[in-house]
Amino acid sequence: MAIGFRILPVEQRIDAELVSRFAALPVANVSDAMSRMTAGGASLRPMHAGGVLAGPAVTVKARPGDNLMLHKALDIAEPGDVVVVDAGGDLTNALIGELMTAYAESRGIAGIVIWGAIRDAATIRANAFPVFAAGVTHRGPYKDGPGEVNVPIAIEGMVIRPGDLLLGDDDGLVCVPIADAEQVLKTASAKHAAETAQMEKIRRGENPRAWVDETLKRLGCERV
Protein backbone atom coordinates (compact mmCIF):
# COMPACT_ATOMS: atom_id res chain seq x y z
CA MET A 1 0.00 0.00 0.00
CA ALA A 2 1.32 3.43 -0.97
CA ILE A 3 1.64 5.32 2.30
CA GLY A 4 0.67 8.92 1.61
CA PHE A 5 -1.29 8.07 -1.54
CA ARG A 6 -4.18 5.79 -0.70
CA ILE A 7 -7.95 5.57 -0.25
CA LEU A 8 -9.38 3.74 2.74
CA PRO A 9 -12.99 3.03 3.81
CA VAL A 10 -14.81 4.51 6.79
CA GLU A 11 -14.96 1.56 9.17
CA GLN A 12 -17.53 3.07 11.56
CA ARG A 13 -19.73 6.18 11.45
CA ILE A 14 -21.27 7.96 14.40
CA ASP A 15 -24.94 7.03 14.74
CA ALA A 16 -27.35 9.25 12.80
CA GLU A 17 -29.58 9.74 15.84
CA LEU A 18 -26.62 11.05 17.83
CA VAL A 19 -25.77 13.42 14.99
CA SER A 20 -29.31 14.81 15.07
CA ARG A 21 -29.20 15.33 18.84
CA PHE A 22 -25.80 17.02 18.71
CA ALA A 23 -27.01 19.32 15.93
CA ALA A 24 -29.47 20.89 18.39
CA LEU A 25 -26.65 21.91 20.77
CA PRO A 26 -24.32 24.92 20.55
CA VAL A 27 -20.74 24.05 19.69
CA ALA A 28 -19.67 26.04 22.78
CA ASN A 29 -21.59 23.68 25.08
CA VAL A 30 -20.06 20.64 23.40
CA SER A 31 -16.61 22.21 23.75
CA ASP A 32 -17.23 22.86 27.45
CA ALA A 33 -18.29 19.22 27.86
CA MET A 34 -14.85 18.22 26.54
CA SER A 35 -13.03 20.40 29.10
CA ARG A 36 -12.43 23.07 26.45
CA MET A 37 -9.48 21.06 25.17
CA THR A 38 -10.72 20.37 21.63
CA ALA A 39 -11.02 23.02 18.91
CA GLY A 40 -10.43 23.31 15.20
CA GLY A 41 -8.58 26.62 15.33
CA ALA A 42 -9.98 30.13 15.58
CA SER A 43 -9.17 30.91 11.93
CA LEU A 44 -11.41 28.09 10.64
CA ARG A 45 -14.63 30.01 10.08
CA PRO A 46 -18.05 29.41 8.46
CA MET A 47 -18.10 30.72 4.90
CA HIS A 48 -21.77 29.96 4.15
CA ALA A 49 -24.93 31.95 4.84
CA GLY A 50 -25.45 30.34 8.22
CA GLY A 51 -26.63 27.13 9.80
CA VAL A 52 -25.28 24.11 11.62
CA LEU A 53 -22.86 21.58 10.18
CA ALA A 54 -23.15 18.09 11.66
CA GLY A 55 -22.20 14.64 10.43
CA PRO A 56 -19.63 11.84 10.40
CA ALA A 57 -16.25 12.74 8.98
CA VAL A 58 -14.82 11.54 5.71
CA THR A 59 -11.23 12.70 6.09
CA VAL A 60 -8.77 13.88 3.47
CA LYS A 61 -5.08 14.56 3.95
CA ALA A 62 -4.14 16.72 0.98
CA ARG A 63 -0.93 18.17 -0.31
CA PRO A 64 -1.25 21.95 0.16
CA GLY A 65 -2.76 23.47 -2.96
CA ASP A 66 -3.91 20.15 -4.44
CA ASN A 67 -7.50 18.86 -4.45
CA LEU A 68 -7.29 15.56 -6.34
CA MET A 69 -8.06 13.46 -3.27
CA LEU A 70 -10.80 15.85 -2.21
CA HIS A 71 -12.52 15.18 -5.53
CA LYS A 72 -12.35 11.45 -4.82
CA ALA A 73 -13.70 11.94 -1.31
CA LEU A 74 -16.71 13.80 -2.71
CA ASP A 75 -17.34 10.85 -5.04
CA ILE A 76 -17.32 8.21 -2.29
CA ALA A 77 -18.81 10.09 0.66
CA GLU A 78 -22.28 8.98 1.72
CA PRO A 79 -25.27 11.28 2.18
CA GLY A 80 -24.97 13.01 5.55
CA ASP A 81 -21.17 12.79 5.66
CA VAL A 82 -18.93 15.80 6.25
CA VAL A 83 -15.83 15.90 4.05
CA VAL A 84 -13.02 17.43 6.09
CA VAL A 85 -9.66 18.26 4.55
CA ASP A 86 -6.32 18.78 6.23
CA ALA A 87 -4.46 20.88 3.68
CA GLY A 88 -1.96 22.19 6.20
CA GLY A 89 -3.75 25.52 6.62
CA ASP A 90 -2.11 26.75 3.41
CA LEU A 91 -3.95 29.70 1.81
CA THR A 92 -1.95 29.89 -1.43
CA ASN A 93 -4.48 27.98 -3.55
CA ALA A 94 -8.21 27.45 -3.11
CA LEU A 95 -9.27 23.80 -2.88
CA ILE A 96 -12.99 24.27 -3.59
CA GLY A 97 -15.34 26.74 -5.22
CA GLU A 98 -18.94 26.95 -6.34
CA LEU A 99 -18.80 23.96 -8.71
CA MET A 100 -17.50 21.50 -6.12
CA THR A 101 -19.84 22.74 -3.41
CA ALA A 102 -22.79 22.40 -5.79
CA TYR A 103 -21.69 18.84 -6.60
CA ALA A 104 -21.32 17.99 -2.92
CA GLU A 105 -24.76 19.36 -2.12
CA SER A 106 -26.29 17.42 -5.01
CA ARG A 107 -24.94 14.20 -3.48
CA GLY A 108 -26.47 14.90 -0.08
CA ILE A 109 -23.17 15.60 1.65
CA ALA A 110 -23.73 17.50 4.90
CA GLY A 111 -20.89 19.97 4.46
CA ILE A 112 -17.22 20.57 3.69
CA VAL A 113 -14.40 21.66 5.98
CA ILE A 114 -11.19 22.94 4.42
CA TRP A 115 -8.12 23.57 6.56
CA GLY A 116 -7.01 25.79 3.71
CA ALA A 117 -8.65 28.23 1.30
CA ILE A 118 -11.76 28.46 -0.87
CA ARG A 119 -12.80 30.66 -3.78
CA ASP A 120 -16.13 31.82 -5.26
CA ALA A 121 -16.71 33.16 -1.78
CA ALA A 122 -19.70 35.33 -2.69
CA THR A 123 -21.65 32.36 -4.05
CA ILE A 124 -20.78 30.17 -1.08
CA ARG A 125 -21.66 33.00 1.32
CA ALA A 126 -25.07 33.39 -0.31
CA ASN A 127 -25.99 29.72 0.15
CA ALA A 128 -26.85 27.62 3.20
CA PHE A 129 -24.69 24.62 2.27
CA PRO A 130 -22.18 24.43 5.16
CA VAL A 131 -18.61 25.30 4.25
CA PHE A 132 -15.87 26.05 6.78
CA ALA A 133 -12.43 27.26 5.71
CA ALA A 134 -9.43 29.26 6.87
CA GLY A 135 -9.37 31.81 4.08
CA VAL A 136 -10.19 32.91 0.54
CA THR A 137 -8.08 33.24 -2.60
CA HIS A 138 -8.88 33.36 -6.31
CA ARG A 139 -5.93 31.10 -7.19
CA GLY A 140 -7.16 27.66 -8.13
CA PRO A 141 -5.86 24.21 -7.14
CA TYR A 142 -3.68 21.58 -8.76
CA LYS A 143 -4.77 17.98 -9.28
CA ASP A 144 -1.66 15.86 -9.03
CA GLY A 145 -1.76 14.31 -5.55
CA PRO A 146 -0.53 12.69 -3.49
CA GLY A 147 -2.91 12.51 -0.56
CA GLU A 148 -4.97 10.14 1.54
CA VAL A 149 -8.67 9.55 2.14
CA ASN A 150 -10.01 8.24 5.46
CA VAL A 151 -6.89 8.40 7.58
CA PRO A 152 -6.59 10.24 10.91
CA ILE A 153 -5.91 13.95 10.39
CA ALA A 154 -5.38 16.94 12.65
CA ILE A 155 -6.42 20.58 12.42
CA GLU A 156 -4.45 22.74 14.86
CA GLY A 157 -4.26 19.91 17.36
CA MET A 158 -7.84 18.67 16.91
CA VAL A 159 -7.56 15.03 15.86
CA ILE A 160 -10.27 13.78 13.50
CA ARG A 161 -10.72 10.13 12.66
CA PRO A 162 -12.96 8.79 9.90
CA GLY A 163 -16.52 8.48 11.19
CA ASP A 164 -16.08 10.90 14.12
CA LEU A 165 -18.68 13.63 14.56
CA LEU A 166 -17.90 17.05 13.05
CA LEU A 167 -20.05 19.80 14.55
CA GLY A 168 -19.88 23.43 13.46
CA ASP A 169 -21.74 26.69 13.99
CA ASP A 170 -20.87 30.40 14.05
CA ASP A 171 -18.45 29.83 16.93
CA GLY A 172 -16.36 27.33 14.97
CA LEU A 173 -15.81 23.58 14.80
CA VAL A 174 -15.42 20.73 17.24
CA CYS A 175 -14.80 17.03 16.67
CA VAL A 176 -16.37 14.43 18.98
CA PRO A 177 -14.78 10.97 18.85
CA ILE A 178 -17.26 8.14 18.36
CA ALA A 179 -16.17 6.44 21.58
CA ASP A 180 -16.88 9.58 23.64
CA ALA A 181 -20.07 10.71 21.91
CA GLU A 182 -22.65 9.38 24.40
CA GLN A 183 -20.90 10.90 27.42
CA VAL A 184 -20.22 14.21 25.67
CA LEU A 185 -23.84 14.44 24.56
CA LYS A 186 -25.08 13.84 28.11
CA THR A 187 -22.75 16.46 29.60
CA ALA A 188 -23.33 19.02 26.85
CA SER A 189 -27.12 18.62 27.08
CA ALA A 190 -26.99 19.25 30.82
CA LYS A 191 -24.77 22.30 30.25
CA HIS A 192 -27.18 23.67 27.65
CA ALA A 193 -30.17 23.15 29.95
CA ALA A 194 -28.37 24.94 32.81
CA GLU A 195 -27.46 27.89 30.58
CA THR A 196 -31.03 28.11 29.27
CA ALA A 197 -32.30 28.28 32.85
CA GLN A 198 -29.70 30.90 33.73
CA MET A 199 -30.74 33.02 30.76
CA GLU A 200 -34.31 33.00 32.04
CA LYS A 201 -33.08 34.20 35.44
CA ILE A 202 -31.13 37.02 33.78
CA ARG A 203 -34.24 38.11 31.91
CA ARG A 204 -36.17 38.15 35.21
CA GLY A 205 -33.41 40.08 36.98
CA GLU A 206 -32.60 37.07 39.17
CA ASN A 207 -28.91 36.47 38.50
CA PRO A 208 -26.95 35.90 41.76
CA ARG A 209 -23.41 37.32 41.56
CA ALA A 210 -22.03 36.43 44.98
CA TRP A 211 -19.83 33.77 43.39
CA VAL A 212 -17.57 36.48 41.89
CA ASP A 213 -16.49 37.90 45.26
CA GLU A 214 -16.33 34.42 46.76
CA THR A 215 -13.97 33.31 44.00
CA LEU A 216 -11.78 36.40 44.36
CA LYS A 217 -11.56 35.85 48.11
CA ARG A 218 -10.67 32.19 47.67
CA LEU A 219 -7.92 33.10 45.21
CA GLY A 220 -6.45 35.72 47.54
CA CYS A 221 -7.24 38.79 45.44
CA GLU A 222 -6.42 42.01 47.32
CA ARG A 223 -9.00 44.77 47.11
CA VAL A 224 -7.73 48.30 47.69
Coordinates of C-alpha atoms in Angstrom, one line a residue:
M1 CA 0.0 0.0 0.0
A2 CA 1.3 3.4 -1.0
I3 CA 1.6 5.3 2.3
G4 CA 0.7 8.9 1.6
F5 CA -1.3 8.1 -1.5
R6 CA -4.2 5.8 -0.7
I7 CA -8.0 5.6 -0.3
L8 CA -9.4 3.7 2.7
P9 CA -13.0 3.0 3.8
V10 CA -14.8 4.5 6.8
E11 CA -15.0 1.6 9.2
Q12 CA -17.5 3.1 11.6
R13 CA -19.7 6.2 11.5
I14 CA -21.3 8.0 14.4
D15 CA -24.9 7.0 14.7
A16 CA -27.3 9.2 12.8
E17 CA -29.6 9.7 15.8
L18 CA -26.6 11.1 17.8
V19 CA -25.8 13.4 15.0
S20 CA -29.3 14.8 15.1
R21 CA -29.2 15.3 18.8
F22 CA -25.8 17.0 18.7
A23 CA -27.0 19.3 15.9
A24 CA -29.5 20.9 18.4
L25 CA -26.7 21.9 20.8
P26 CA -24.3 24.9 20.6
V27 CA -20.7 24.0 19.7
A28 CA -19.7 26.0 22.8
N29 CA -21.6 23.7 25.1
V30 CA -20.1 20.6 23.4
S31 CA -16.6 22.2 23.8
D32 CA -17.2 22.9 27.5
A33 CA -18.3 19.2 27.9
M34 CA -14.9 18.2 26.5
S35 CA -13.0 20.4 29.1
R36 CA -12.4 23.1 26.4
M37 CA -9.5 21.1 25.2
T38 CA -10.7 20.4 21.6
A39 CA -11.0 23.0 18.9
G40 CA -10.4 23.3 15.2
G41 CA -8.6 26.6 15.3
A42 CA -10.0 30.1 15.6
S43 CA -9.2 30.9 11.9
L44 CA -11.4 28.1 10.6
R45 CA -14.6 30.0 10.1
P46 CA -18.1 29.4 8.5
M47 CA -18.1 30.7 4.9
H48 CA -21.8 30.0 4.2
A49 CA -24.9 32.0 4.8
G50 CA -25.4 30.3 8.2
G51 CA -26.6 27.1 9.8
V52 CA -25.3 24.1 11.6
L53 CA -22.9 21.6 10.2
A54 CA -23.2 18.1 11.7
G55 CA -22.2 14.6 10.4
P56 CA -19.6 11.8 10.4
A57 CA -16.3 12.7 9.0
V58 CA -14.8 11.5 5.7
T59 CA -11.2 12.7 6.1
V60 CA -8.8 13.9 3.5
K61 CA -5.1 14.6 4.0
A62 CA -4.1 16.7 1.0
R63 CA -0.9 18.2 -0.3
P64 CA -1.2 21.9 0.2
G65 CA -2.8 23.5 -3.0
D66 CA -3.9 20.2 -4.4
N67 CA -7.5 18.9 -4.4
L68 CA -7.3 15.6 -6.3
M69 CA -8.1 13.5 -3.3
L70 CA -10.8 15.9 -2.2
H71 CA -12.5 15.2 -5.5
K72 CA -12.3 11.4 -4.8
A73 CA -13.7 11.9 -1.3
L74 CA -16.7 13.8 -2.7
D75 CA -17.3 10.9 -5.0
I76 CA -17.3 8.2 -2.3
A77 CA -18.8 10.1 0.7
E78 CA -22.3 9.0 1.7
P79 CA -25.3 11.3 2.2
G80 CA -25.0 13.0 5.5
D81 CA -21.2 12.8 5.7
V82 CA -18.9 15.8 6.3
V83 CA -15.8 15.9 4.0
V84 CA -13.0 17.4 6.1
V85 CA -9.7 18.3 4.5
D86 CA -6.3 18.8 6.2
A87 CA -4.5 20.9 3.7
G88 CA -2.0 22.2 6.2
G89 CA -3.8 25.5 6.6
D90 CA -2.1 26.8 3.4
L91 CA -4.0 29.7 1.8
T92 CA -1.9 29.9 -1.4
N93 CA -4.5 28.0 -3.5
A94 CA -8.2 27.4 -3.1
L95 CA -9.3 23.8 -2.9
I96 CA -13.0 24.3 -3.6
G97 CA -15.3 26.7 -5.2
E98 CA -18.9 27.0 -6.3
L99 CA -18.8 24.0 -8.7
M100 CA -17.5 21.5 -6.1
T101 CA -19.8 22.7 -3.4
A102 CA -22.8 22.4 -5.8
Y103 CA -21.7 18.8 -6.6
A104 CA -21.3 18.0 -2.9
E105 CA -24.8 19.4 -2.1
S106 CA -26.3 17.4 -5.0
R107 CA -24.9 14.2 -3.5
G108 CA -26.5 14.9 -0.1
I109 CA -23.2 15.6 1.6
A110 CA -23.7 17.5 4.9
G111 CA -20.9 20.0 4.5
I112 CA -17.2 20.6 3.7
V113 CA -14.4 21.7 6.0
I114 CA -11.2 22.9 4.4
W115 CA -8.1 23.6 6.6
G116 CA -7.0 25.8 3.7
A117 CA -8.6 28.2 1.3
I118 CA -11.8 28.5 -0.9
R119 CA -12.8 30.7 -3.8
D120 CA -16.1 31.8 -5.3
A121 CA -16.7 33.2 -1.8
A122 CA -19.7 35.3 -2.7
T123 CA -21.6 32.4 -4.1
I124 CA -20.8 30.2 -1.1
R125 CA -21.7 33.0 1.3
A126 CA -25.1 33.4 -0.3
N127 CA -26.0 29.7 0.1
A128 CA -26.8 27.6 3.2
F129 CA -24.7 24.6 2.3
P130 CA -22.2 24.4 5.2
V131 CA -18.6 25.3 4.3
F132 CA -15.9 26.1 6.8
A133 CA -12.4 27.3 5.7
A134 CA -9.4 29.3 6.9
G135 CA -9.4 31.8 4.1
V136 CA -10.2 32.9 0.5
T137 CA -8.1 33.2 -2.6
H138 CA -8.9 33.4 -6.3
R139 CA -5.9 31.1 -7.2
G140 CA -7.2 27.7 -8.1
P141 CA -5.9 24.2 -7.1
Y142 CA -3.7 21.6 -8.8
K143 CA -4.8 18.0 -9.3
D144 CA -1.7 15.9 -9.0
G145 CA -1.8 14.3 -5.6
P146 CA -0.5 12.7 -3.5
G147 CA -2.9 12.5 -0.6
E148 CA -5.0 10.1 1.5
V149 CA -8.7 9.5 2.1
N150 CA -10.0 8.2 5.5
V151 CA -6.9 8.4 7.6
P152 CA -6.6 10.2 10.9
I153 CA -5.9 14.0 10.4
A154 CA -5.4 16.9 12.7
I155 CA -6.4 20.6 12.4
E156 CA -4.4 22.7 14.9
G157 CA -4.3 19.9 17.4
M158 CA -7.8 18.7 16.9
V159 CA -7.6 15.0 15.9
I160 CA -10.3 13.8 13.5
R161 CA -10.7 10.1 12.7
P162 CA -13.0 8.8 9.9
G163 CA -16.5 8.5 11.2
D164 CA -16.1 10.9 14.1
L165 CA -18.7 13.6 14.6
L166 CA -17.9 17.0 13.0
L167 CA -20.1 19.8 14.5
G168 CA -19.9 23.4 13.5
D169 CA -21.7 26.7 14.0
D170 CA -20.9 30.4 14.0
D171 CA -18.5 29.8 16.9
G172 CA -16.4 27.3 15.0
L173 CA -15.8 23.6 14.8
V174 CA -15.4 20.7 17.2
C175 CA -14.8 17.0 16.7
V176 CA -16.4 14.4 19.0
P177 CA -14.8 11.0 18.8
I178 CA -17.3 8.1 18.4
A179 CA -16.2 6.4 21.6
D180 CA -16.9 9.6 23.6
A181 CA -20.1 10.7 21.9
E182 CA -22.6 9.4 24.4
Q183 CA -20.9 10.9 27.4
V184 CA -20.2 14.2 25.7
L185 CA -23.8 14.4 24.6
K186 CA -25.1 13.8 28.1
T187 CA -22.7 16.5 29.6
A188 CA -23.3 19.0 26.9
S189 CA -27.1 18.6 27.1
A190 CA -27.0 19.2 30.8
K191 CA -24.8 22.3 30.3
H192 CA -27.2 23.7 27.6
A193 CA -30.2 23.1 29.9
A194 CA -28.4 24.9 32.8
E195 CA -27.5 27.9 30.6
T196 CA -31.0 28.1 29.3
A197 CA -32.3 28.3 32.8
Q198 CA -29.7 30.9 33.7
M199 CA -30.7 33.0 30.8
E200 CA -34.3 33.0 32.0
K201 CA -33.1 34.2 35.4
I202 CA -31.1 37.0 33.8
R203 CA -34.2 38.1 31.9
R204 CA -36.2 38.2 35.2
G205 CA -33.4 40.1 37.0
E206 CA -32.6 37.1 39.2
N207 CA -28.9 36.5 38.5
P208 CA -27.0 35.9 41.8
R209 CA -23.4 37.3 41.6
A210 CA -22.0 36.4 45.0
W211 CA -19.8 33.8 43.4
V212 CA -17.6 36.5 41.9
D213 CA -16.5 37.9 45.3
E214 CA -16.3 34.4 46.8
T215 CA -14.0 33.3 44.0
L216 CA -11.8 36.4 44.4
K217 CA -11.6 35.9 48.1
R218 CA -10.7 32.2 47.7
L219 CA -7.9 33.1 45.2
G220 CA -6.4 35.7 47.5
C221 CA -7.2 38.8 45.4
E222 CA -6.4 42.0 47.3
R223 CA -9.0 44.8 47.1
V224 CA -7.7 48.3 47.7

